[in-house]
Coordinates of N, CA and C in Angstrom, one line a residue:
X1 N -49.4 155.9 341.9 CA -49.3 156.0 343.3 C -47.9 155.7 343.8
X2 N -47.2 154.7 342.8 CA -45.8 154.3 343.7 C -44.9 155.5 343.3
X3 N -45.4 155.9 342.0 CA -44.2 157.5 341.8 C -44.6 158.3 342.5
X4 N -45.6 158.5 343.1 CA -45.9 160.1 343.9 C -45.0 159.3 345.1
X5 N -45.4 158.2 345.5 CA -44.9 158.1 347.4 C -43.1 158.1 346.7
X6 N -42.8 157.6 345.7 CA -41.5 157.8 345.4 C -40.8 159.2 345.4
X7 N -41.5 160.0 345.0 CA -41.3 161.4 344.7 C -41.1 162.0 346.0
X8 N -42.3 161.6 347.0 CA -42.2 162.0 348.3 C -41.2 161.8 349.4
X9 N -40.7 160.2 348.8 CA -39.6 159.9 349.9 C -37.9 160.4 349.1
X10 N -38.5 161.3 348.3 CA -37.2 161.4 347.3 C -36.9 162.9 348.1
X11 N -38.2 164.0 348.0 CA -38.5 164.9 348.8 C -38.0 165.2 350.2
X12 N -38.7 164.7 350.8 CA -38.1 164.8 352.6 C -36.6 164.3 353.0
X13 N -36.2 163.2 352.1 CA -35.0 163.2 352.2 C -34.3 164.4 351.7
X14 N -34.2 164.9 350.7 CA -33.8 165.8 350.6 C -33.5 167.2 351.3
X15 N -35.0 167.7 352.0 CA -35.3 168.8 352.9 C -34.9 168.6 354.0
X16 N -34.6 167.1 354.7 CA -34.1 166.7 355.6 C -32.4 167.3 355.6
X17 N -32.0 166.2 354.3 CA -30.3 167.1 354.1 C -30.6 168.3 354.2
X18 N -30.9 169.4 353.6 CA -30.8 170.7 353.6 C -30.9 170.5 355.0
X19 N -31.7 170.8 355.7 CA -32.2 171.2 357.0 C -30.5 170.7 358.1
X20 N -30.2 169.5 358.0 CA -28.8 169.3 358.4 C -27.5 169.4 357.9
X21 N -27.4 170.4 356.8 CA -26.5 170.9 356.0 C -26.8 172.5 356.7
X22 N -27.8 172.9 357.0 CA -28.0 174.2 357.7 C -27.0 174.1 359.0
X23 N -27.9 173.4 359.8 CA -27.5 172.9 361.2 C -26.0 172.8 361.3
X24 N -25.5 172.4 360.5 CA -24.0 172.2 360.4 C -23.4 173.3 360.1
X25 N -23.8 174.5 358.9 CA -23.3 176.1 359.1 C -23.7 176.6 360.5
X26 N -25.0 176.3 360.7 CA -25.3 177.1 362.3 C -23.9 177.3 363.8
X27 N -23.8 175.8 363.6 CA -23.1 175.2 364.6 C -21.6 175.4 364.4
X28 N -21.4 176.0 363.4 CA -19.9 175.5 363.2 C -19.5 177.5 363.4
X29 N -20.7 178.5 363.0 CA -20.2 179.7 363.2 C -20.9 180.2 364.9
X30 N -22.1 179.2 365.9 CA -22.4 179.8 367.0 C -21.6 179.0 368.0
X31 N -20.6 179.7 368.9 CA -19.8 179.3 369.8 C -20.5 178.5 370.7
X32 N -19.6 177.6 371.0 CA -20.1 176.4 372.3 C -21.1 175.5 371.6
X33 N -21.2 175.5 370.2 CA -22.4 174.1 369.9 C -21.7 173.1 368.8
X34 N -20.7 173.8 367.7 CA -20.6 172.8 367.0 C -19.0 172.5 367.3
X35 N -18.1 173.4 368.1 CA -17.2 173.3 368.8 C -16.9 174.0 370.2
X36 N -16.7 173.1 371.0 CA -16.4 173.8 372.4 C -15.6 173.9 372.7
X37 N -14.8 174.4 373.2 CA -13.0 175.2 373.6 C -13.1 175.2 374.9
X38 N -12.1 175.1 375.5 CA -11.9 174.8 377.0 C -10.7 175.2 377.0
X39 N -10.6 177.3 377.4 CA -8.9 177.2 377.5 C -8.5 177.3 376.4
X40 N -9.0 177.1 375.1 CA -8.2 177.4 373.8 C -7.3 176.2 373.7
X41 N -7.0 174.9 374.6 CA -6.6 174.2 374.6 C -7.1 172.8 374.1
X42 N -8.6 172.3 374.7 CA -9.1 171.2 375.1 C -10.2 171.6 373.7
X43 N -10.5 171.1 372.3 CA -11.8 171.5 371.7 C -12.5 170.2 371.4
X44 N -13.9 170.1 371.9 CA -14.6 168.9 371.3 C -15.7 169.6 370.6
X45 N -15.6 168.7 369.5 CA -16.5 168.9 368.6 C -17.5 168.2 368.1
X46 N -19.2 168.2 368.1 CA -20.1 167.9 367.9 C -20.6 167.8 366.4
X47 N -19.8 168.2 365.6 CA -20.5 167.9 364.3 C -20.3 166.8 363.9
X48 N -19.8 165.7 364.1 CA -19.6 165.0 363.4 C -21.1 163.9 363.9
X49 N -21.6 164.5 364.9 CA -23.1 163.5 365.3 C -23.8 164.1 364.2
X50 N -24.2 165.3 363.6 CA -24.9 165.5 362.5 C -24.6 164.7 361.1
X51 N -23.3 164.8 360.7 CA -23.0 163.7 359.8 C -23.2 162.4 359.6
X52 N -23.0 161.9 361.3 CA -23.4 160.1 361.4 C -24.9 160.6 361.3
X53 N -25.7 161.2 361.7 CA -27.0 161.0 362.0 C -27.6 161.1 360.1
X54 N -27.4 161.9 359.7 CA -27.8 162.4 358.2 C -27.3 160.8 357.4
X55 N -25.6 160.4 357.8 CA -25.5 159.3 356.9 C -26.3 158.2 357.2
X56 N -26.5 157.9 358.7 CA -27.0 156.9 358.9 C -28.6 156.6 358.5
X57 N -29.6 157.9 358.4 CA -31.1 157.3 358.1 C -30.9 157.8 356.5
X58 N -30.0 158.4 355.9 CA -30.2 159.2 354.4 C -29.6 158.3 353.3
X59 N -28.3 157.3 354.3 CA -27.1 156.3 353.3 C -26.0 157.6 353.1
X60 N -25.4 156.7 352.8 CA -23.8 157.1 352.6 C -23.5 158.6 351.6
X61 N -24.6 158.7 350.3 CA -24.2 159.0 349.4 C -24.7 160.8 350.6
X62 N -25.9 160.9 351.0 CA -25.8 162.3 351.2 C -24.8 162.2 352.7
X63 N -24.4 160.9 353.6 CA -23.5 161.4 354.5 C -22.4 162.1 353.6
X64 N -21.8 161.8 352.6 CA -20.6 162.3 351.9 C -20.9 163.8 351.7
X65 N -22.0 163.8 351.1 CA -22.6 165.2 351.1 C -22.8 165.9 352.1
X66 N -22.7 165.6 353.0 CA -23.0 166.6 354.2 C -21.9 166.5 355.3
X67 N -20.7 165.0 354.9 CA -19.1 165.2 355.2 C -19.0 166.3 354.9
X68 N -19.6 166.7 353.6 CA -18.4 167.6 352.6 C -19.0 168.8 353.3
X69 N -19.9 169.5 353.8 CA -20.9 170.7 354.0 C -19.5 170.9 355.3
X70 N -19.5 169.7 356.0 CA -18.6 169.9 357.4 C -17.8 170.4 356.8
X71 N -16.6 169.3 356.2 CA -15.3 170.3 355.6 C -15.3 171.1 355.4
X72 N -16.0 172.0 354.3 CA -16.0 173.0 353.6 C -16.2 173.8 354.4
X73 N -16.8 174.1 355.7 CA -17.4 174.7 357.0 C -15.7 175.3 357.4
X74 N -15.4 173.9 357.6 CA -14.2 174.1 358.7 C -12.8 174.7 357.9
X75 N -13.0 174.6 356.6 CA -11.8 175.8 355.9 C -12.2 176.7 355.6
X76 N -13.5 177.2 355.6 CA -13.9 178.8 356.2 C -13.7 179.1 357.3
X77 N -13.9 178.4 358.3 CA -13.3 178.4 359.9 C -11.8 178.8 360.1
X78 N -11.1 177.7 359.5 CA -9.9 178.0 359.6 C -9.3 179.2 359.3
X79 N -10.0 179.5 357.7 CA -9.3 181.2 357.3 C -9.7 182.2 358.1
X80 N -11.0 181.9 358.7 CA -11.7 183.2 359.2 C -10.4 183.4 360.8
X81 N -10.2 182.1 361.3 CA -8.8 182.0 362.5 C -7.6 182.0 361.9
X82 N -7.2 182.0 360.8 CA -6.3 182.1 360.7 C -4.7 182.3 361.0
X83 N -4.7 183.4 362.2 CA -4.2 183.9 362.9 C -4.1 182.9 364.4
X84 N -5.0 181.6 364.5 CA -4.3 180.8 365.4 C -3.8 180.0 365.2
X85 N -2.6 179.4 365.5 CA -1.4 178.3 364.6 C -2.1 176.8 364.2
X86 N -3.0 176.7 365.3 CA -2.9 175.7 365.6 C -4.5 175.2 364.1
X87 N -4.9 176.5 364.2 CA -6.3 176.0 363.0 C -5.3 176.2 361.5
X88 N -4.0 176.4 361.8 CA -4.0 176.7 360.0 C -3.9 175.5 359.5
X89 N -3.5 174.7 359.9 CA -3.5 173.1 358.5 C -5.0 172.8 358.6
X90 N -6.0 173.0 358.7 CA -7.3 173.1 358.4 C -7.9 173.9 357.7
X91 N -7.0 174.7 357.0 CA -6.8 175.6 355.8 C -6.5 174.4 354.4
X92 N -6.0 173.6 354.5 CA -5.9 172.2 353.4 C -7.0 171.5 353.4
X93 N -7.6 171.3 352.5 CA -8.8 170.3 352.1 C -8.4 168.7 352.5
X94 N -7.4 168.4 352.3 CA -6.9 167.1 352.8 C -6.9 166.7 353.9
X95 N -6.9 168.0 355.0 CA -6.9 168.0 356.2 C -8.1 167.9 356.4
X96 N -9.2 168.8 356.6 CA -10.5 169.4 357.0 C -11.9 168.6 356.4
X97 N -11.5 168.7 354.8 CA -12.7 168.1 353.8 C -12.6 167.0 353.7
X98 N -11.7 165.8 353.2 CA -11.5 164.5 352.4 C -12.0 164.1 353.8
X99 N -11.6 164.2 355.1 CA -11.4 163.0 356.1 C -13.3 162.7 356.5
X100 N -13.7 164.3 356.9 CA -15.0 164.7 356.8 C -16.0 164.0 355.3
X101 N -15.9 163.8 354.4 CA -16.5 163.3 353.4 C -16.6 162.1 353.6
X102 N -15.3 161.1 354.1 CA -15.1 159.8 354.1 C -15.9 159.1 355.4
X103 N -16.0 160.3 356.7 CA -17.0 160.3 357.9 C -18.4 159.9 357.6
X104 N -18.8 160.1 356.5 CA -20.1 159.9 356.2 C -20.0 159.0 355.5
X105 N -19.5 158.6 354.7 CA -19.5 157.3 353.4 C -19.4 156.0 354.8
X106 N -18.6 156.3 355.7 CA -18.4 155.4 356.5 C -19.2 154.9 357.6
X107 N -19.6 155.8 357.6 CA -20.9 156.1 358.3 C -22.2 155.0 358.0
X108 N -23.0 155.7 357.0 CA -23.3 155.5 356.2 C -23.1 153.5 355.9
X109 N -22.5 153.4 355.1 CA -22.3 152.2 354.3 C -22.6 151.1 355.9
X110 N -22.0 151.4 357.1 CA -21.8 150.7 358.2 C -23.1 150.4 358.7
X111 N -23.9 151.2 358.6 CA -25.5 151.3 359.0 C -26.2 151.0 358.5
X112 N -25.9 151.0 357.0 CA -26.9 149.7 356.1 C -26.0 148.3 355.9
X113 N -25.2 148.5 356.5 CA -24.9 146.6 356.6 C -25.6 146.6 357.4
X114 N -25.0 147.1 358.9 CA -25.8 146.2 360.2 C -27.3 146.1 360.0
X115 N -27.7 147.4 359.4 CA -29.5 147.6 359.6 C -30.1 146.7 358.8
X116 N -29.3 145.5 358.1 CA -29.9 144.8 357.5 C -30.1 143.3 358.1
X117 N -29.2 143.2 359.2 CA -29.2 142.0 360.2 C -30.2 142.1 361.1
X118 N -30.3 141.2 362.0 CA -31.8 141.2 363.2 C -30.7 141.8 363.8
X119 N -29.5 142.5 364.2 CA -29.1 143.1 365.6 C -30.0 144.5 365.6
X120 N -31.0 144.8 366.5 CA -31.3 146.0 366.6 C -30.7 146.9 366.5
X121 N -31.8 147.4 365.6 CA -31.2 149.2 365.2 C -30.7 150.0 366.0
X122 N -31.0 150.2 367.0 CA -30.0 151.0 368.3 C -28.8 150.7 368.2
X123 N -28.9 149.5 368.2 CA -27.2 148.9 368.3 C -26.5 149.2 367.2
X124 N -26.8 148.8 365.5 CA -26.8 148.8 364.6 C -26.2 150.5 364.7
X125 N -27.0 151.4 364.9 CA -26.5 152.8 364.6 C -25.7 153.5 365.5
X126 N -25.4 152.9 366.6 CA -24.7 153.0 367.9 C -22.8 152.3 367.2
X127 N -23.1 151.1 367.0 CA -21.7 150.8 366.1 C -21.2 151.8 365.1
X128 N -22.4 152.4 363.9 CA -21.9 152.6 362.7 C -21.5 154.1 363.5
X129 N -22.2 154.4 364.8 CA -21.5 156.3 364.9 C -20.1 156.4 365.7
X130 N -19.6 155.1 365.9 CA -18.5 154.7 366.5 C -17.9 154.7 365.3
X131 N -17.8 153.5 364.6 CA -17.2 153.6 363.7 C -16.7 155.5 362.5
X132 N -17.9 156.2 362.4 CA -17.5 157.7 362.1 C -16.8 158.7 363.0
X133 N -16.9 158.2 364.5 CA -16.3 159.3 365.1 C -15.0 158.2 364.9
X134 N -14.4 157.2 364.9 CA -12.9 156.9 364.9 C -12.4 157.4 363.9
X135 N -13.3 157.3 362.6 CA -12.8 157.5 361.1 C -12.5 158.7 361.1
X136 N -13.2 159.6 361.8 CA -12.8 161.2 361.6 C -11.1 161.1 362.3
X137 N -11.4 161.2 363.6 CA -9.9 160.8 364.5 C -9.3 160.3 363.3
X138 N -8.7 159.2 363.1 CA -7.7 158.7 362.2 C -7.0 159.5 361.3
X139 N -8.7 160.0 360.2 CA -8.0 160.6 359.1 C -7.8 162.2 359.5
X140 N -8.3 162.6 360.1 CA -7.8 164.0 360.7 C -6.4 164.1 361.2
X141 N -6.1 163.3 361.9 CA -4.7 163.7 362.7 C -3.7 162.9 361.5
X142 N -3.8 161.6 361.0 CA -3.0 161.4 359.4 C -3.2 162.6 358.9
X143 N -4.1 163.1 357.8 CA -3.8 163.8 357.1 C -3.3 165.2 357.9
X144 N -3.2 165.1 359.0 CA -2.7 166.8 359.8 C -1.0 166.4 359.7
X145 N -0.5 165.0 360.1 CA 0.7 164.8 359.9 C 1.2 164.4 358.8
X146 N 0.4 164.0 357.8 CA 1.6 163.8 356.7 C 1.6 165.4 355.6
X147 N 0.8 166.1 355.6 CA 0.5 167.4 355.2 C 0.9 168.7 356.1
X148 N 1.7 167.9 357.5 CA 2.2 168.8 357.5 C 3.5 168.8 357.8
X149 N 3.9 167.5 356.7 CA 5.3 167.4 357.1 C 6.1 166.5 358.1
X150 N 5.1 165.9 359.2 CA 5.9 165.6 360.1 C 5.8 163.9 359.9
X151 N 5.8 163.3 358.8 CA 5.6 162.1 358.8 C 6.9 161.9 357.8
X152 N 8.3 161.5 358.5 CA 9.4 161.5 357.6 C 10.1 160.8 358.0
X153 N 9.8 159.5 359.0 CA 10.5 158.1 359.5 C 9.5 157.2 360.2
X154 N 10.2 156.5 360.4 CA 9.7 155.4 361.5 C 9.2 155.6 362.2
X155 N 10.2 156.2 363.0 CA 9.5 157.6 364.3 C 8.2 157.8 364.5
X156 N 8.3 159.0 363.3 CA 7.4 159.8 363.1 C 6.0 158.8 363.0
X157 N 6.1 157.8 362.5 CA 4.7 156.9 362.0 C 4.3 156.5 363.4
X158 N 5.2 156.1 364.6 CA 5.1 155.7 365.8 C 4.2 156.6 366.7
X159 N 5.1 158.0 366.5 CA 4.2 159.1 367.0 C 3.0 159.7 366.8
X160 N 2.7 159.3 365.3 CA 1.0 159.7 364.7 C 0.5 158.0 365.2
X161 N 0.7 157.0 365.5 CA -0.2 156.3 366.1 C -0.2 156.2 367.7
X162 N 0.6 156.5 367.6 CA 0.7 157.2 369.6 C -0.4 158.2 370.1
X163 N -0.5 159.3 369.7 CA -1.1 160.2 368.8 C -2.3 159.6 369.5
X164 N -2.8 158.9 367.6 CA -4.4 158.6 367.8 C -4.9 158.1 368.9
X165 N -4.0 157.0 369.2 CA -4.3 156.2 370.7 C -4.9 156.9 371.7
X166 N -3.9 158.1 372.4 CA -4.2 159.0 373.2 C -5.1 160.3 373.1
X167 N -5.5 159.8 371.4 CA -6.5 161.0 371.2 C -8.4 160.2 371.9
X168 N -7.7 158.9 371.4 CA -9.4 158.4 371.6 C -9.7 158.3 373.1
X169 N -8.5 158.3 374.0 CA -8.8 157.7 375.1 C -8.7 158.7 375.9
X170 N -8.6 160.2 375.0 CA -8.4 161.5 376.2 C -10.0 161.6 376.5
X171 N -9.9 163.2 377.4 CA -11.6 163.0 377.9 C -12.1 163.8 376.6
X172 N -11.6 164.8 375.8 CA -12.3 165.0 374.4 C -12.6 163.9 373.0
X173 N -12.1 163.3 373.6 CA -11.8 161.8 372.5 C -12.7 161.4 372.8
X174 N -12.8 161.1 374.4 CA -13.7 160.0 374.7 C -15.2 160.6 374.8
X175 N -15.2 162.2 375.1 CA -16.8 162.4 375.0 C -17.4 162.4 373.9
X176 N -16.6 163.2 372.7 CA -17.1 162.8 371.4 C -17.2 161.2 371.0
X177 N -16.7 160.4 371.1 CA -17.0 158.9 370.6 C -18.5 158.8 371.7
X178 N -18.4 159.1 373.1 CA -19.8 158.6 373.9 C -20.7 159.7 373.3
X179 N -20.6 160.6 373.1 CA -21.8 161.5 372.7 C -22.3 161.3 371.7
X180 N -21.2 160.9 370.0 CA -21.8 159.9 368.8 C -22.9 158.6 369.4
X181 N -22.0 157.8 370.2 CA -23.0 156.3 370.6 C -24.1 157.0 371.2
X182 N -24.7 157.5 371.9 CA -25.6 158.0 372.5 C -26.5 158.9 371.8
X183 N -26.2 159.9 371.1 CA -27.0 160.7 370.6 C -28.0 160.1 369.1
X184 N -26.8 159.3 368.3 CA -26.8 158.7 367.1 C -28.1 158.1 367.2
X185 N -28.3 156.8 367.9 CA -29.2 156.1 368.2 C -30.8 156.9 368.8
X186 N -30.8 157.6 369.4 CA -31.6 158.6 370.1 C -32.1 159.1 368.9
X187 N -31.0 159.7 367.7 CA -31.7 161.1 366.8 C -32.6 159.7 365.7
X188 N -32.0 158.7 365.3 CA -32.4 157.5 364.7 C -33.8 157.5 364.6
X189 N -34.0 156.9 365.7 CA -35.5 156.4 366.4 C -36.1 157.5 366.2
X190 N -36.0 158.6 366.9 CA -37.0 159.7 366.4 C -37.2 160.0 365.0
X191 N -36.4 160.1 364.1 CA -36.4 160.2 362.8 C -37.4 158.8 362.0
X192 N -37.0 157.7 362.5 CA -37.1 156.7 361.7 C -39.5 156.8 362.3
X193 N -39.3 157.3 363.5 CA -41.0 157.4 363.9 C -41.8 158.7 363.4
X194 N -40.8 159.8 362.8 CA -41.4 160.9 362.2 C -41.9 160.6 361.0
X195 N -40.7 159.8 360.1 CA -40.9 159.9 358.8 C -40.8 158.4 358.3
X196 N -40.4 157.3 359.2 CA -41.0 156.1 358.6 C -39.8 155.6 358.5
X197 N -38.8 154.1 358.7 CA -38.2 154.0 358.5 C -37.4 153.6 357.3
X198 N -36.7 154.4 356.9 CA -36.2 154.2 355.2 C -35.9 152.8 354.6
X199 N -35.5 152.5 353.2 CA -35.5 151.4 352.7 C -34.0 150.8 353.0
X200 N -33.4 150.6 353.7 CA -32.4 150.3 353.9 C -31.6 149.5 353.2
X201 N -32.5 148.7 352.4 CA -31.5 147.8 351.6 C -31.3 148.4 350.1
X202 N -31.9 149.7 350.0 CA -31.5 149.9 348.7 C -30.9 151.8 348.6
X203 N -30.6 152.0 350.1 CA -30.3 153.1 349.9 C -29.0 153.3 350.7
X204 N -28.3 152.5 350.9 CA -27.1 152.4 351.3 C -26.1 151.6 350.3
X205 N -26.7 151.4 349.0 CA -26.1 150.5 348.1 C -25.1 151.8 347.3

């Protein structure tokens, strides 16, 4: 009996990843869902609530896995644009993939600390998708400047944290970080009442 329900919760986790590893190709090639453009200027992007959501009820190990589904997304993206300046250093894995991978590990690992405290789970998975939408910010725009060169003084280090500052606190900054806290928690609960809430202390290890 304990290997079949083992088998089972080995199962749905898994068809769950797939199913949000889909969701993440869907969104990343149907305009206005997994990026929205304003002007070709202004783009916020929503995938990264699939990743917190997958790392946070699945653990770290398939958020990495399904960071990576993102990355890998977004340097097909990039080549398929290639011809816009501004997507080509998202053509580097360094840029696009590693930071995306680490979104989920961070994710992830953050959500079975807290989920293991009495601070309610809301809260608990409301921090840990804060914590992945900064982590994306950070290492996206680092690795966009040191890969592409423009990290070669003092300066320059002043400006990539100038940068991030003004990245979190623009209104695309700031909807993606409120749309992570909000959604995160929301997709949580529903998940954790479909299918039961996962073992938390042994699957974030």
């Amino acid at each position: 009996m304990d290997f079949e329900m083992t088998r089972n919760k080995k199962l749905y986790r898994f068809v769950l990843a797939a199913i949000l590893s889909a969701l993440i190709v869907v969104m990343t090639v149907v305009p206005f869902t997994g990026y929205i453009s304003y002007g070709g200027i202004i783009e916020i992007t929503t995938l990264h609530i699939v990743v917190i959501i997958g790392s946070v009820f699945l653990g770290w190990k398939y958020g990495a896995f399904l960071g990576g589904v993102w990355g890998l997304s977004c340097v097909i993206r990039a080549l398929v644009y290639s011809g816009i300046p501004a997507y080509v250093p998202f053509i580097n894995p360094m840029v696009s993939l590693v930071p995306r991978v680490i979104v989920g590990i961070v994710a992830g690992l953050a959500a079975g600390g807290l989920l293991r405290t009495k601070m309610k789970p809301v809260f608990s998975v409301a921090i840990a998708a804060a914590a992945g939408t900064l982590t994306n910010t950070l290492l996206v725009l680092s690795m966009y400047y040191l890969f592409g060169g423009m990290i070669d003084s003092i300066s320059a280090v002043f400006e990539l944290f100038k940068t991030i500052v003004m990245t979190v606190i623009s209104l695309n900054g700031g909807i993606e970080l409120a749309a992570a806290v909000i959604i995160a928690p929301a997709a949580y609960t529903a998940l954790a009442k479909a299918f039961g809430t996962r073992e938390r202390k042994s699957e974030n290890r």
